[in-house]
Amino acid sequence: MNAATGTTVAAGVPGRLRRLREGLAEAGEDAAWLISKPENRRYLSGFTGSAGLLVISRDAACLVTDFRYVEQAQAEAPEYRVVRHGHPVSEALKPLLEELGIRRLMVEQDHLTVGRFEEFREQLAPVVLEPRAPAADRLRGVKDAAEIALIREAAAIATRALAQVVPAVRPGARERDVALELEFAIRRLGADASAFPAIVASGPRSALPHGAASDRVIRPGEFVTLDFGAACRGYHSDITRTFLTGEPTARQREVYEAVLRAQRAALEAVVPGRTTREVDAVAREALTGAGLGEYFGHGLGHGVGLAVHEFPSLSPSAEEVVLEAGMVVTVEPGAYLPGEGGVRVEDLVVVTETGAEVLTDFPKELTVLA
Ligand SMILES: [Mn+2]
């Protein structure tokens, strides 16, 4: 139960199944999805275990899992018929597909391994496997109130953790120790885990967009980028702030202010009906206008939910998607100057009916820590 909304995330399962089946109608009555991706398994069933396959046809919803998870699956996934499998999995899967009249199995092409695919193709014949882009990935793009409440909680924990850890970001501290402080704070504040290993990148390493925390000792007068998040009951947050460990040089101030202006302009542009590419372009043009366009080599942002990086992608090279209320995305422009250092400012926002609400409420003005 979620205290904020009075609902559970699993309460959304029937609606999610209905939306997935709308897509199945076109595929034909002998077709079913075989869901293997953990996030989609959880999203479509409510089952939180680490192993299991969903078989979803027009009329049936089955969760095939092993001895360890049968009881948990029955409790967490009441919409599903739970089927226990031994080894190989096909010994349980094949008769199930026969019973359900399924002759075509759509598999998640970006998740099922080649080994699993070959094994199932041989052992499940004459059922035909059809690799597909997972439809559930798109369904997950728009969050319901219970999901947004968990992401909001994960974001609040991350911002509170950051406030606690800022005093540890100072000359003489090791990047690795700052990352450890973040980990402690996140867990102490009630998260299940960090969303991902924290990025703590100082000095020239701040020019590495994904500089994992190293043994490097932070020195005076450097940029230090902290990029991290919290995980709460399957849902994630993601935030980045860049600090300075000394009075800024003119160049440092110029680069920081340009990134911050681009970030604020892009946040303003997050409105339902606008597209991912349009919002990306707002930040990109702002940085290009400041002479820093070539130093912003990644997309503006990404969806966040059961996965840290998910649909939709706010990038000039990804599929263009129209923003809708309920989408949760990051807005994270950066400028990375090789050998010098870099700046990124990232907020997590939920798209509302009229714009965007920032979930990672933490100061963004250039902050000197010394
Ligand atoms: Mn991010």
CSV table of C-alpha atoms and ligand atoms in Angstrom, one decimal:
chain,number,residue,atom,x,y,z
A,1,MET,CA,0.0,0.0,0.0
A,2,ASN,CA,1.3,3.4,-0.8
A,3,ALA,CA,0.5,5.9,1.9
A,4,ALA,CA,0.4,8.9,-0.4
A,5,THR,CA,-2.1,7.5,-2.9
A,6,GLY,CA,-3.9,4.7,-1.0
A,7,THR,CA,-3.2,2.4,-3.9
A,8,THR,CA,-0.6,-0.2,-4.7
A,9,VAL,CA,1.4,-0.3,-7.9
A,10,ALA,CA,0.0,-3.8,-8.5
A,11,ALA,CA,-3.5,-2.4,-8.6
A,12,GLY,CA,-2.6,-1.1,-12.1
A,13,VAL,CA,-2.0,-4.6,-13.5
A,14,PRO,CA,-5.5,-5.2,-15.1
A,15,GLY,CA,-5.3,-2.0,-17.0
A,16,ARG,CA,-1.8,-2.8,-18.2
A,17,LEU,CA,-2.9,-6.2,-19.4
A,18,ARG,CA,-5.8,-4.7,-21.3
A,19,ARG,CA,-3.5,-2.2,-23.0
A,20,LEU,CA,-1.0,-4.9,-24.0
A,21,ARG,CA,-3.9,-7.0,-25.4
A,22,GLU,CA,-5.1,-4.1,-27.6
A,23,GLY,CA,-1.9,-4.6,-29.5
A,24,LEU,CA,-2.3,-8.3,-29.5
A,25,ALA,CA,-5.6,-8.1,-31.3
A,26,GLU,CA,-3.7,-7.2,-34.5
A,27,ALA,CA,-1.3,-10.1,-34.1
A,28,GLY,CA,-4.0,-12.8,-34.4
A,29,GLU,CA,-5.6,-15.1,-32.0
A,30,ASP,CA,-2.9,-17.8,-32.1
A,31,ALA,CA,-0.3,-15.2,-30.9
A,32,ALA,CA,1.0,-14.5,-27.4
A,33,TRP,CA,3.7,-12.4,-25.8
A,34,LEU,CA,6.5,-14.2,-24.0
A,35,ILE,CA,7.7,-11.6,-21.5
A,36,SER,CA,11.2,-12.1,-20.1
A,37,LYS,CA,12.5,-8.6,-19.3
A,38,PRO,CA,12.4,-8.2,-15.5
A,39,GLU,CA,10.9,-4.7,-15.6
A,40,ASN,CA,8.1,-5.8,-17.9
A,41,ARG,CA,7.4,-8.9,-15.9
A,42,ARG,CA,7.0,-6.9,-12.8
A,43,TYR,CA,4.9,-4.1,-14.5
A,44,LEU,CA,2.5,-6.5,-16.2
A,45,SER,CA,2.0,-8.9,-13.3
A,46,GLY,CA,3.0,-7.3,-10.0
A,47,PHE,CA,5.4,-10.2,-9.4
A,48,THR,CA,8.7,-8.9,-7.9
A,49,GLY,CA,10.8,-12.1,-8.0
A,50,SER,CA,13.9,-12.3,-10.1
A,51,ALA,CA,13.0,-15.2,-12.4
A,52,GLY,CA,10.0,-16.1,-14.4
A,53,LEU,CA,8.3,-15.8,-17.8
A,54,LEU,CA,4.9,-14.3,-18.6
A,55,VAL,CA,2.8,-15.8,-21.4
A,56,ILE,CA,0.1,-13.4,-22.3
A,57,SER,CA,-2.5,-14.2,-25.0
A,58,ARG,CA,-5.9,-12.6,-25.7
A,59,ASP,CA,-7.5,-14.8,-23.1
A,60,ALA,CA,-4.8,-16.1,-20.9
A,61,ALA,CA,-2.2,-14.7,-18.5
A,62,CYS,CA,0.3,-17.3,-17.1
A,63,LEU,CA,3.4,-16.8,-15.0
A,64,VAL,CA,5.9,-19.6,-15.4
A,65,THR,CA,8.4,-19.7,-12.6
A,66,ASP,CA,10.5,-22.1,-10.6
A,67,PHE,CA,10.1,-23.8,-7.2
A,68,ARG,CA,11.6,-20.8,-5.3
A,69,TYR,CA,8.9,-18.4,-6.4
A,70,VAL,CA,5.7,-20.3,-6.8
A,71,GLU,CA,4.1,-19.1,-3.5
A,72,GLN,CA,5.3,-15.5,-3.9
A,73,ALA,CA,4.0,-15.4,-7.5
A,74,GLN,CA,0.6,-16.6,-6.4
A,75,ALA,CA,0.4,-13.9,-3.8
A,76,GLU,CA,1.8,-11.0,-5.9
A,77,ALA,CA,0.2,-11.8,-9.2
A,78,PRO,CA,-3.5,-12.7,-8.6
A,79,GLU,CA,-4.4,-12.0,-12.3
A,80,TYR,CA,-2.1,-14.8,-13.3
A,81,ARG,CA,-2.2,-18.6,-13.4
A,82,VAL,CA,1.1,-19.6,-11.9
A,83,VAL,CA,2.8,-22.6,-13.6
A,84,ARG,CA,5.8,-24.2,-12.0
A,85,HIS,CA,8.7,-25.2,-14.3
A,86,GLY,CA,11.6,-27.5,-13.8
A,87,HIS,CA,14.5,-28.0,-16.3
A,88,PRO,CA,14.4,-27.4,-19.1
A,89,VAL,CA,11.7,-24.7,-18.9
A,90,SER,CA,10.2,-26.0,-22.2
A,91,GLU,CA,9.0,-29.1,-20.4
A,92,ALA,CA,6.4,-26.9,-18.8
A,93,LEU,CA,6.1,-24.2,-21.4
A,94,LYS,CA,5.4,-26.5,-24.4
A,95,PRO,CA,2.3,-28.2,-23.0
A,96,LEU,CA,1.0,-24.8,-21.8
A,97,LEU,CA,1.3,-23.3,-25.2
A,98,GLU,CA,-0.5,-26.3,-26.7
A,99,GLU,CA,-3.3,-26.1,-24.2
A,100,LEU,CA,-3.7,-22.3,-24.9
A,101,GLY,CA,-3.7,-22.9,-28.7
A,102,ILE,CA,-0.6,-20.6,-29.2
A,103,ARG,CA,1.4,-21.1,-32.3
A,104,ARG,CA,3.3,-17.8,-32.5
A,105,LEU,CA,5.3,-16.5,-29.6
A,106,MET,CA,6.4,-12.9,-29.7
A,107,VAL,CA,9.7,-12.5,-27.8
A,108,GLU,CA,11.4,-9.4,-26.5
A,109,GLN,CA,14.2,-8.9,-29.0
A,110,ASP,CA,16.3,-6.7,-26.8
A,111,HIS,CA,16.2,-9.0,-23.8
A,112,LEU,CA,15.9,-12.7,-24.7
A,113,THR,CA,19.5,-14.0,-25.2
A,114,VAL,CA,20.5,-15.7,-28.4
A,115,GLY,CA,21.0,-18.9,-26.4
A,116,ARG,CA,17.5,-18.9,-24.9
A,117,PHE,CA,16.1,-18.0,-28.3
A,118,GLU,CA,17.8,-21.0,-30.0
A,119,GLU,CA,16.8,-23.3,-27.1
A,120,PHE,CA,13.1,-22.3,-27.3
A,121,ARG,CA,13.1,-22.4,-31.1
A,122,GLU,CA,14.2,-26.0,-31.0
A,123,GLN,CA,12.2,-27.2,-28.0
A,124,LEU,CA,8.9,-25.4,-28.6
A,125,ALA,CA,8.6,-26.3,-32.3
A,126,PRO,CA,6.2,-26.1,-34.1
A,127,VAL,CA,5.5,-22.9,-32.2
A,128,VAL,CA,7.2,-20.1,-34.1
A,129,LEU,CA,9.2,-17.4,-32.2
A,130,GLU,CA,8.9,-13.8,-33.5
A,131,PRO,CA,11.4,-11.3,-32.2
A,132,ARG,CA,9.7,-8.0,-31.5
A,133,ALA,CA,10.3,-4.6,-29.9
A,134,PRO,CA,8.7,-5.0,-26.5
A,135,ALA,CA,5.3,-3.3,-26.5
A,136,ALA,CA,5.4,-3.1,-22.7
A,137,ASP,CA,8.3,-0.7,-22.8
A,138,ARG,CA,6.1,1.9,-24.3
A,139,LEU,CA,3.2,1.2,-22.0
A,140,ARG,CA,5.6,1.9,-19.1
A,141,GLY,CA,6.3,5.3,-20.5
A,142,VAL,CA,3.2,6.9,-19.0
A,143,LYS,CA,3.1,6.3,-15.2
A,144,ASP,CA,0.0,6.1,-13.0
A,145,ALA,CA,-0.4,7.9,-9.7
A,146,ALA,CA,1.0,5.0,-7.6
A,147,GLU,CA,4.1,4.8,-9.8
A,148,ILE,CA,4.6,8.5,-9.7
A,149,ALA,CA,4.3,8.4,-5.8
A,150,LEU,CA,7.2,5.9,-5.6
A,151,ILE,CA,9.4,7.9,-8.0
A,152,ARG,CA,8.6,11.0,-6.0
A,153,GLU,CA,9.7,9.2,-2.9
A,154,ALA,CA,12.9,8.0,-4.6
A,155,ALA,CA,13.6,11.6,-5.7
A,156,ALA,CA,13.0,13.1,-2.3
A,157,ILE,CA,15.4,10.6,-0.8
A,158,ALA,CA,18.0,11.5,-3.3
A,159,THR,CA,17.8,15.2,-2.7
A,160,ARG,CA,17.9,14.7,1.1
A,161,ALA,CA,20.9,12.5,0.7
A,162,LEU,CA,22.6,15.1,-1.4
A,163,ALA,CA,22.0,17.8,1.3
A,164,GLN,CA,23.6,15.5,3.8
A,165,VAL,CA,26.6,14.6,1.7
A,166,VAL,CA,27.5,18.0,0.3
A,167,PRO,CA,29.8,18.8,3.3
A,168,ALA,CA,31.9,15.7,2.4
A,169,VAL,CA,32.6,17.1,-1.1
A,170,ARG,CA,35.7,19.1,-0.4
A,171,PRO,CA,39.4,19.3,-1.3
A,172,GLY,CA,41.2,16.3,0.2
A,173,ALA,CA,38.3,13.9,-0.1
A,174,ARG,CA,38.4,10.9,-2.3
A,175,GLU,CA,35.7,10.5,-5.0
A,176,ARG,CA,35.1,7.0,-3.7
A,177,ASP,CA,34.4,8.2,-0.2
A,178,VAL,CA,31.9,10.7,-1.4
A,179,ALA,CA,30.1,7.9,-3.3
A,180,LEU,CA,30.1,5.8,-0.2
A,181,GLU,CA,28.6,8.6,1.8
A,182,LEU,CA,25.9,8.9,-0.8
A,183,GLU,CA,25.2,5.2,-0.5
A,184,PHE,CA,24.9,5.3,3.3
A,185,ALA,CA,22.6,8.4,3.2
A,186,ILE,CA,20.3,6.9,0.6
A,187,ARG,CA,19.9,3.7,2.5
A,188,ARG,CA,19.6,5.4,5.9
A,189,LEU,CA,16.8,7.6,4.4
A,190,GLY,CA,14.8,4.5,3.6
A,191,ALA,CA,15.6,3.6,0.0
A,192,ASP,CA,16.0,-0.1,-0.9
A,193,ALA,CA,19.3,0.7,-2.8
A,194,SER,CA,21.0,3.1,-4.9
A,195,ALA,CA,19.5,3.4,-8.4
A,196,PHE,CA,23.0,2.8,-9.9
A,197,PRO,CA,26.6,3.1,-8.7
A,198,ALA,CA,27.1,6.9,-8.0
A,199,ILE,CA,29.1,8.9,-10.4
A,200,VAL,CA,31.5,11.2,-8.6
A,201,ALA,CA,33.8,12.9,-11.1
A,202,SER,CA,36.2,15.6,-10.1
A,203,GLY,CA,38.6,17.9,-11.9
A,204,PRO,CA,39.5,16.6,-15.4
A,205,ARG,CA,37.5,13.5,-14.7
A,206,SER,CA,34.3,15.7,-14.6
A,207,ALA,CA,34.8,15.8,-18.4
A,208,LEU,CA,33.8,12.1,-18.4
A,209,PRO,CA,30.0,12.1,-18.6
A,210,HIS,CA,29.9,8.7,-16.9
A,211,GLY,CA,33.0,8.9,-14.7
A,212,ALA,CA,32.5,6.2,-12.0
A,213,ALA,CA,33.9,7.3,-8.6
A,214,SER,CA,37.6,6.6,-8.5
A,215,ASP,CA,40.5,6.8,-5.9
A,216,ARG,CA,41.2,10.4,-7.1
A,217,VAL,CA,41.5,13.0,-4.4
A,218,ILE,CA,39.5,16.1,-5.0
A,219,ARG,CA,41.6,19.3,-5.3
A,220,PRO,CA,40.8,23.0,-4.8
A,221,GLY,CA,39.3,24.9,-7.7
A,222,GLU,CA,37.7,21.9,-9.5
A,223,PHE,CA,34.3,21.0,-10.8
A,224,VAL,CA,32.9,17.9,-9.0
A,225,THR,CA,29.9,16.2,-10.6
A,226,LEU,CA,27.7,13.9,-8.5
A,227,ASP,CA,25.1,11.8,-10.5
A,228,PHE,CA,23.2,9.3,-8.5
A,229,GLY,CA,19.7,8.1,-7.5
A,230,ALA,CA,17.6,6.0,-5.2
A,231,ALA,CA,15.5,2.9,-5.7
A,232,CYS,CA,12.2,2.5,-3.8
A,233,ARG,CA,10.2,-0.6,-4.3
A,234,GLY,CA,11.3,-1.1,-7.9
A,235,TYR,CA,11.2,2.6,-8.9
A,236,HIS,CA,14.1,4.9,-9.4
A,237,SER,CA,15.3,8.5,-9.3
A,238,ASP,CA,18.2,10.3,-11.0
A,239,ILE,CA,19.8,13.6,-10.2
A,240,THR,CA,23.0,15.4,-11.1
A,241,ARG,CA,24.6,18.5,-9.6
A,242,THR,CA,28.0,19.9,-10.3
A,243,PHE,CA,29.9,21.8,-7.6
A,244,LEU,CA,33.1,23.9,-7.5
A,245,THR,CA,35.8,23.5,-4.8
A,246,GLY,CA,37.1,27.0,-5.0
A,247,GLU,CA,36.3,30.4,-6.4
A,248,PRO,CA,35.4,30.0,-10.1
A,249,THR,CA,37.6,31.2,-12.9
A,250,ALA,CA,35.9,33.2,-15.6
A,251,ARG,CA,35.8,30.2,-17.8
A,252,GLN,CA,34.3,27.9,-15.2
A,253,ARG,CA,31.6,30.4,-14.4
A,254,GLU,CA,30.8,30.9,-18.1
A,255,VAL,CA,30.6,27.1,-18.7
A,256,TYR,CA,28.5,26.5,-15.6
A,257,GLU,CA,26.1,29.3,-16.4
A,258,ALA,CA,25.6,28.2,-20.0
A,259,VAL,CA,24.7,24.7,-18.9
A,260,LEU,CA,22.3,25.9,-16.3
A,261,ARG,CA,20.6,28.3,-18.8
A,262,ALA,CA,20.2,25.4,-21.2
A,263,GLN,CA,18.8,23.2,-18.5
A,264,ARG,CA,16.3,25.8,-17.4
A,265,ALA,CA,15.2,26.5,-20.9
A,266,ALA,CA,14.7,22.8,-21.6
A,267,LEU,CA,12.7,22.4,-18.4
A,268,GLU,CA,10.4,25.2,-19.6
A,269,ALA,CA,10.0,23.4,-22.9
A,270,VAL,CA,8.7,20.2,-21.2
A,271,VAL,CA,5.0,20.5,-22.0
A,272,PRO,CA,2.6,17.8,-23.1
A,273,GLY,CA,2.2,17.8,-26.9
A,274,ARG,CA,5.8,18.8,-27.5
A,275,THR,CA,8.2,16.2,-28.7
A,276,THR,CA,11.3,14.7,-27.3
A,277,ARG,CA,13.4,16.1,-30.1
A,278,GLU,CA,12.0,19.6,-29.7
A,279,VAL,CA,12.9,19.7,-26.0
A,280,ASP,CA,16.4,18.3,-26.8
A,281,ALA,CA,16.9,21.0,-29.4
A,282,VAL,CA,16.1,23.8,-27.0
A,283,ALA,CA,19.0,22.8,-24.8
A,284,ARG,CA,21.3,22.0,-27.7
A,285,GLU,CA,20.6,25.4,-29.3
A,286,ALA,CA,21.3,27.2,-26.0
A,287,LEU,CA,24.6,25.5,-25.6
A,288,THR,CA,25.5,26.0,-29.3
A,289,GLY,CA,24.7,29.7,-28.9
A,290,ALA,CA,27.2,29.7,-26.0
A,291,GLY,CA,29.9,28.1,-28.2
A,292,LEU,CA,29.6,24.8,-26.3
A,293,GLY,CA,27.4,22.7,-28.7
A,294,GLU,CA,30.3,20.4,-29.6
A,295,TYR,CA,30.9,19.6,-26.0
A,296,PHE,CA,27.3,18.3,-25.4
A,297,GLY,CA,27.6,14.9,-27.0
A,298,HIS,CA,24.8,13.0,-25.5
A,299,GLY,CA,21.0,13.2,-25.5
A,300,LEU,CA,19.1,15.6,-23.2
A,301,GLY,CA,17.4,12.9,-21.1
A,302,HIS,CA,15.6,9.7,-20.7
A,303,GLY,CA,12.5,8.1,-19.1
A,304,VAL,CA,12.9,6.8,-15.5
A,305,GLY,CA,10.7,4.3,-13.8
A,306,LEU,CA,11.2,0.5,-13.2
A,307,ALA,CA,14.4,1.0,-15.2
A,308,VAL,CA,16.8,4.0,-14.7
A,309,HIS,CA,17.0,4.5,-18.5
A,310,GLU,CA,13.8,3.7,-20.3
A,311,PHE,CA,11.3,5.0,-22.9
A,312,PRO,CA,11.1,7.8,-24.0
A,313,SER,CA,14.6,9.0,-24.9
A,314,LEU,CA,15.1,12.8,-25.3
A,315,SER,CA,17.7,12.6,-28.0
A,316,PRO,CA,18.1,13.8,-31.5
A,317,SER,CA,19.0,10.3,-32.7
A,318,ALA,CA,16.2,8.4,-31.0
A,319,GLU,CA,12.6,8.0,-32.1
A,320,GLU,CA,10.6,11.2,-31.8
A,321,VAL,CA,7.9,10.8,-29.1
A,322,VAL,CA,5.2,13.3,-28.2
A,323,LEU,CA,5.4,14.0,-24.5
A,324,GLU,CA,2.3,13.1,-22.5
A,325,ALA,CA,1.1,13.8,-19.0
A,326,GLY,CA,2.4,11.1,-16.6
A,327,MET,CA,5.8,10.6,-18.4
A,328,VAL,CA,8.7,10.9,-16.0
A,329,VAL,CA,11.9,12.1,-17.7
A,330,THR,CA,15.3,13.6,-16.9
A,331,VAL,CA,16.5,16.9,-18.3
A,332,GLU,CA,20.3,16.8,-18.1
A,333,PRO,CA,22.4,18.9,-20.5
A,334,GLY,CA,26.1,19.0,-20.0
A,335,ALA,CA,29.3,20.4,-21.4
A,336,TYR,CA,32.5,18.3,-21.2
A,337,LEU,CA,35.8,20.0,-22.1
A,338,PRO,CA,38.5,17.3,-22.5
A,339,GLY,CA,41.4,17.9,-20.1
A,340,GLU,CA,39.6,20.8,-18.4
A,341,GLY,CA,36.5,19.5,-16.8
A,342,GLY,CA,32.8,19.3,-17.3
A,343,VAL,CA,29.4,20.4,-15.9
A,344,ARG,CA,26.1,18.6,-16.0
A,345,VAL,CA,22.9,19.6,-14.2
A,346,GLU,CA,20.1,17.0,-14.1
A,347,ASP,CA,16.6,17.1,-12.8
A,348,LEU,CA,13.9,14.5,-12.8
A,349,VAL,CA,10.5,15.8,-13.8
A,350,VAL,CA,7.0,14.4,-14.3
A,351,VAL,CA,5.0,15.8,-17.2
A,352,THR,CA,1.8,17.3,-16.0
A,353,GLU,CA,-1.3,18.5,-17.9
A,354,THR,CA,0.2,21.9,-18.3
A,355,GLY,CA,4.0,21.5,-18.1
A,356,ALA,CA,6.5,19.7,-15.9
A,357,GLU,CA,6.9,19.3,-12.1
A,358,VAL,CA,10.4,19.0,-10.9
A,359,LEU,CA,10.8,16.1,-8.5
A,360,THR,CA,14.5,16.7,-7.6
A,361,ASP,CA,14.1,20.0,-5.9
A,362,PHE,CA,17.7,21.0,-5.0
A,363,PRO,CA,19.5,24.3,-5.5
A,364,LYS,CA,21.2,24.7,-8.9
A,365,GLU,CA,23.1,28.0,-8.6
A,366,LEU,CA,26.8,27.7,-8.9
A,367,THR,CA,27.9,26.5,-5.4
A,368,VAL,CA,31.4,26.9,-4.1
A,369,LEU,CA,32.5,24.2,-1.6
A,370,ALA,CA,35.8,24.6,0.1
B,1,MN,MN,20.2,10.5,-16.0
